[in-house]
Amino acid sequence: AQSVTQLGSHVSVSEGALVLLRCNYSSSVPPYLFWYVQYPNQGLQLLLKYTSAATLVKGINGFEAEFKKSETSFHLTKPSAHMSDAAEYFCAVRGLRTNAGKSTFGDGTTLTVKP
Amino acid sequence: DGGITQSPKYLFRKEGQNVTLSCEQNLNHDAMYWYRQDPGQGLRLIYYSQIVNDFQKGDIAEGYSVSREKKESFPLTVTSAQKNPTAFYLCASSPTGLVSGELFFGEGSRLTVL
């Protein structure tokens, strides 16, 4: 079975500050890991993904995430928050052998950016 | 532009009525999915389909039904048996055989039961 835990349902940062959104996963096989972003009343968009090619993954809008197998973590970071980063962020896991695409999502973290 | 189109974006329903949410994709993806989103609960899988004329139940299939008669279409019916249907519904697709396995989402349909 696979699962994802996002620590902190709400994170608030000041504009220009570091953004850190935490994600820990559980998977019986080496996983694919994803971060998605959702703006109000919209669908999810892919920010970045880990597919075992490199442990440090760079995504869109200046976000990056590091896969740490020993800690079963895939935390999302951005050096300097912008007002436009305010949204809900979801971490998701998908097992290599489950090509049916049954991605498992965390409960989400709402990021607020203060001016 | 390739993508996933969901309609309607907003829908109101009286208790006891069935409603059907449309999902169409022109990405030529084999796999399609329906998720339900409630505040603070992330996304939960309702049904998924890997190929035409085949689909499987997800984690919360009770009170829902789907069909997959065409590759590009995967409509979801919310039946009167669904006890708490008010939610935001998301349709997604992905190409089977793609190593990365990311999902492509539509804009969602918000269903409110009056």
Short mmCIF file of C-alpha atoms in Angstrom, two decimals:
data_model
loop_
_atom_site.label_atom_id
_atom_site.label_comp_id
_atom_site.label_asym_id
_atom_site.label_seq_id
_atom_site.Cartn_x
_atom_site.Cartn_y
_atom_site.Cartn_z
CA ALA A 1 0.00 0.00 0.00
CA GLN A 2 1.12 3.52 -0.59
CA SER A 3 0.31 6.69 1.34
CA VAL A 4 1.32 10.31 1.61
CA THR A 5 1.41 12.59 4.64
CA GLN A 6 1.64 16.33 4.27
CA LEU A 7 2.70 17.97 7.50
CA GLY A 8 0.81 21.19 8.10
CA SER A 9 -2.51 21.89 6.44
CA HIS A 10 -1.75 25.63 6.40
CA VAL A 11 1.57 27.40 5.93
CA SER A 12 1.96 31.17 6.00
CA VAL A 13 5.08 33.02 4.87
CA SER A 14 6.00 36.59 4.09
CA GLU A 15 6.70 37.65 0.54
CA GLY A 16 10.38 37.00 -0.19
CA ALA A 17 10.73 34.36 2.53
CA LEU A 18 11.62 30.70 2.10
CA VAL A 19 8.78 28.34 1.31
CA LEU A 20 8.98 24.82 2.75
CA LEU A 21 6.10 22.38 2.32
CA ARG A 22 6.63 18.95 3.83
CA CYS A 23 5.70 15.58 2.35
CA ASN A 24 6.49 12.09 3.62
CA TYR A 25 5.52 8.99 1.71
CA SER A 26 5.07 5.32 2.32
CA SER A 27 5.43 2.86 -0.49
CA SER A 28 6.38 -0.79 -0.72
CA VAL A 29 8.19 -0.20 -4.01
CA PRO A 30 10.34 2.66 -5.29
CA PRO A 31 7.81 5.38 -6.04
CA TYR A 32 7.13 8.11 -8.45
CA LEU A 33 6.49 11.32 -6.49
CA PHE A 34 4.73 14.46 -7.60
CA TRP A 35 3.85 17.93 -6.41
CA TYR A 36 0.76 19.57 -7.86
CA VAL A 37 -0.60 23.09 -7.34
CA GLN A 38 -4.25 24.09 -7.32
CA TYR A 39 -5.62 27.61 -7.55
CA PRO A 40 -9.17 28.29 -6.31
CA ASN A 41 -11.90 26.55 -8.30
CA GLN A 42 -9.42 25.11 -10.77
CA GLY A 43 -7.90 21.74 -11.51
CA LEU A 44 -4.45 20.61 -10.44
CA GLN A 45 -1.29 21.47 -12.36
CA LEU A 46 1.96 19.56 -12.17
CA LEU A 47 4.77 21.48 -10.43
CA LEU A 48 7.44 18.81 -10.57
CA LYS A 49 7.98 15.06 -10.41
CA TYR A 50 10.56 12.57 -9.19
CA THR A 51 11.15 9.58 -11.44
CA SER A 52 14.49 8.32 -10.04
CA ALA A 53 16.67 10.19 -12.54
CA ALA A 54 17.92 12.73 -9.99
CA THR A 55 17.19 13.27 -6.31
CA LEU A 56 16.95 17.06 -6.65
CA VAL A 57 14.12 17.95 -8.95
CA LYS A 58 13.47 21.41 -10.35
CA GLY A 59 9.99 22.42 -11.39
CA ILE A 60 8.09 25.38 -12.67
CA ASN A 61 7.86 28.81 -11.00
CA GLY A 62 11.15 28.37 -9.13
CA PHE A 63 10.06 25.40 -7.02
CA GLU A 64 12.24 22.40 -6.34
CA ALA A 65 12.04 19.24 -4.26
CA GLU A 66 14.57 16.75 -2.95
CA PHE A 67 13.92 13.04 -2.74
CA LYS A 68 15.43 11.55 0.42
CA LYS A 69 14.96 7.81 0.54
CA SER A 70 16.39 7.44 4.04
CA GLU A 71 13.82 9.89 5.37
CA THR A 72 11.03 8.84 2.95
CA SER A 73 10.54 12.52 2.25
CA PHE A 74 9.95 14.75 -0.76
CA HIS A 75 9.72 18.28 0.61
CA LEU A 76 8.92 21.19 -1.68
CA THR A 77 10.91 24.42 -1.42
CA LYS A 78 11.20 27.82 -3.02
CA PRO A 79 13.87 30.31 -1.94
CA SER A 80 11.70 33.41 -2.20
CA ALA A 81 7.90 33.43 -2.00
CA HIS A 82 5.85 35.54 -4.35
CA MET A 83 2.26 36.63 -3.86
CA SER A 84 1.26 34.52 -6.87
CA ASP A 85 2.43 31.38 -5.04
CA ALA A 86 -0.62 31.49 -2.76
CA ALA A 87 -2.50 28.29 -3.56
CA GLU A 88 -3.09 24.76 -2.34
CA TYR A 89 -0.31 22.24 -2.87
CA PHE A 90 -0.67 18.48 -3.07
CA CYS A 91 1.96 15.79 -2.80
CA ALA A 92 1.17 12.51 -4.55
CA VAL A 93 2.77 9.08 -4.87
CA ARG A 94 2.41 6.46 -7.56
CA GLY A 95 3.98 3.03 -7.41
CA LEU A 96 6.18 1.89 -10.30
CA ARG A 97 4.22 -1.30 -10.70
CA THR A 98 0.80 0.29 -10.65
CA ASN A 99 0.70 1.65 -14.15
CA ALA A 100 -3.06 1.84 -13.76
CA GLY A 101 -2.32 5.28 -12.36
CA LYS A 102 -3.82 4.98 -8.94
CA SER A 103 -2.06 7.99 -7.56
CA THR A 104 -2.49 8.59 -3.84
CA PHE A 105 -2.70 12.20 -2.73
CA GLY A 106 -1.94 13.92 0.53
CA ASP A 107 -4.57 16.10 2.18
CA GLY A 108 -3.00 19.26 0.80
CA THR A 109 -1.26 22.31 2.24
CA THR A 110 -2.68 25.78 1.77
CA LEU A 111 0.08 28.33 1.31
CA THR A 112 -0.64 31.93 2.26
CA VAL A 113 1.82 34.66 1.28
CA LYS A 114 1.71 37.87 3.31
CA PRO A 115 2.84 41.16 1.77
CA ASP B 1 -4.87 23.04 -27.66
CA GLY B 2 -4.88 19.59 -26.10
CA GLY B 3 -6.52 19.18 -22.76
CA ILE B 4 -9.38 17.94 -20.65
CA THR B 5 -12.77 19.62 -20.70
CA GLN B 6 -15.22 19.18 -17.87
CA SER B 7 -18.79 20.41 -17.94
CA PRO B 8 -20.72 21.92 -16.40
CA LYS B 9 -18.42 23.93 -14.14
CA TYR B 10 -21.21 24.52 -11.63
CA LEU B 11 -24.26 22.33 -11.11
CA PHE B 12 -27.12 22.42 -8.65
CA ARG B 13 -29.23 19.38 -7.94
CA LYS B 14 -32.24 18.60 -5.86
CA GLU B 15 -32.10 15.64 -3.55
CA GLY B 16 -33.17 12.42 -5.28
CA GLN B 17 -31.99 13.46 -8.73
CA ASN B 18 -29.26 11.82 -10.75
CA VAL B 19 -26.77 14.09 -12.49
CA THR B 20 -24.10 13.38 -15.07
CA LEU B 21 -20.79 15.20 -15.24
CA SER B 22 -19.03 15.28 -18.58
CA CYS B 23 -15.31 14.73 -19.15
CA GLU B 24 -13.74 14.88 -22.60
CA GLN B 25 -10.04 14.71 -23.46
CA ASN B 26 -8.19 15.23 -26.74
CA LEU B 27 -4.79 14.14 -25.43
CA ASN B 28 -5.16 10.62 -26.83
CA HIS B 29 -4.65 9.20 -23.33
CA ASP B 30 -5.74 5.68 -22.56
CA ALA B 31 -6.34 6.10 -18.84
CA MET B 32 -8.95 8.35 -17.28
CA TYR B 33 -9.94 8.97 -13.67
CA TRP B 34 -12.56 10.67 -11.52
CA TYR B 35 -11.62 12.19 -8.18
CA ARG B 36 -13.74 13.80 -5.52
CA GLN B 37 -12.34 16.71 -3.53
CA ASP B 38 -13.68 17.86 -0.17
CA PRO B 39 -12.08 20.58 1.98
CA GLY B 40 -9.19 19.22 4.02
CA GLN B 41 -9.48 15.71 2.58
CA GLY B 42 -7.33 15.83 -0.51
CA LEU B 43 -8.43 13.89 -3.57
CA ARG B 44 -10.21 10.57 -3.36
CA LEU B 45 -10.49 8.22 -6.33
CA ILE B 46 -14.03 7.35 -7.43
CA TYR B 47 -13.53 5.34 -10.64
CA TYR B 48 -10.81 4.83 -13.21
CA SER B 49 -10.52 3.34 -16.65
CA GLN B 50 -7.41 2.11 -18.42
CA ILE B 51 -8.99 1.26 -21.77
CA VAL B 52 -12.26 1.67 -23.62
CA ASN B 53 -15.15 -0.45 -22.36
CA ASP B 54 -13.40 -1.22 -19.10
CA PHE B 55 -13.36 0.56 -15.73
CA GLN B 56 -12.67 -0.21 -12.08
CA LYS B 57 -13.97 1.09 -8.78
CA GLY B 58 -11.77 3.37 -6.78
CA ASP B 59 -11.88 4.00 -3.06
CA ILE B 60 -15.29 5.69 -2.89
CA ALA B 61 -17.36 4.28 -5.78
CA GLU B 62 -20.64 3.81 -3.88
CA GLY B 63 -23.39 6.03 -5.29
CA TYR B 64 -21.52 6.74 -8.53
CA SER B 65 -21.45 5.15 -11.97
CA VAL B 66 -19.33 5.65 -15.10
CA SER B 67 -19.07 4.49 -18.69
CA ARG B 68 -16.19 4.40 -21.16
CA GLU B 69 -17.66 3.89 -24.61
CA LYS B 70 -15.13 6.13 -26.35
CA LYS B 71 -11.47 6.74 -25.64
CA GLU B 72 -11.94 10.49 -25.28
CA SER B 73 -14.99 10.43 -23.00
CA PHE B 74 -15.50 9.29 -19.39
CA PRO B 75 -18.78 10.65 -17.95
CA LEU B 76 -19.59 10.32 -14.26
CA THR B 77 -23.13 9.92 -12.97
CA VAL B 78 -23.84 10.92 -9.40
CA THR B 79 -26.88 8.90 -8.40
CA SER B 80 -29.48 9.54 -5.73
CA ALA B 81 -27.81 6.78 -3.72
CA GLN B 82 -24.82 9.02 -3.04
CA LYS B 83 -25.55 10.30 0.46
CA ASN B 84 -23.38 13.39 0.42
CA PRO B 85 -22.78 14.42 -3.20
CA THR B 86 -21.93 18.09 -2.65
CA ALA B 87 -18.27 18.32 -3.64
CA PHE B 88 -15.77 19.39 -6.27
CA TYR B 89 -15.24 16.70 -8.91
CA LEU B 90 -12.06 16.41 -10.91
CA CYS B 91 -11.46 14.38 -14.04
CA ALA B 92 -7.93 13.42 -15.02
CA SER B 93 -6.12 11.41 -17.64
CA SER B 94 -2.72 9.89 -18.23
CA PRO B 95 -1.05 7.91 -20.99
CA THR B 96 -0.46 4.30 -20.04
CA GLY B 97 3.09 3.19 -20.66
CA LEU B 98 4.49 6.65 -19.90
CA VAL B 99 7.24 6.23 -17.36
CA SER B 100 6.61 9.49 -15.56
CA GLY B 101 2.96 8.75 -14.87
CA GLU B 102 1.72 12.24 -14.08
CA LEU B 103 -1.96 13.09 -14.23
CA PHE B 104 -3.47 15.80 -16.40
CA PHE B 105 -6.52 17.44 -14.83
CA GLY B 106 -9.60 19.22 -16.04
CA GLU B 107 -10.88 22.42 -14.43
CA GLY B 108 -13.38 20.61 -12.25
CA SER B 109 -17.13 20.57 -11.72
CA ARG B 110 -18.67 21.84 -8.50
CA LEU B 111 -21.87 20.03 -7.57
CA THR B 112 -24.19 21.44 -4.93
CA VAL B 113 -27.22 19.57 -3.66
CA LEU B 114 -30.02 21.83 -2.54
#
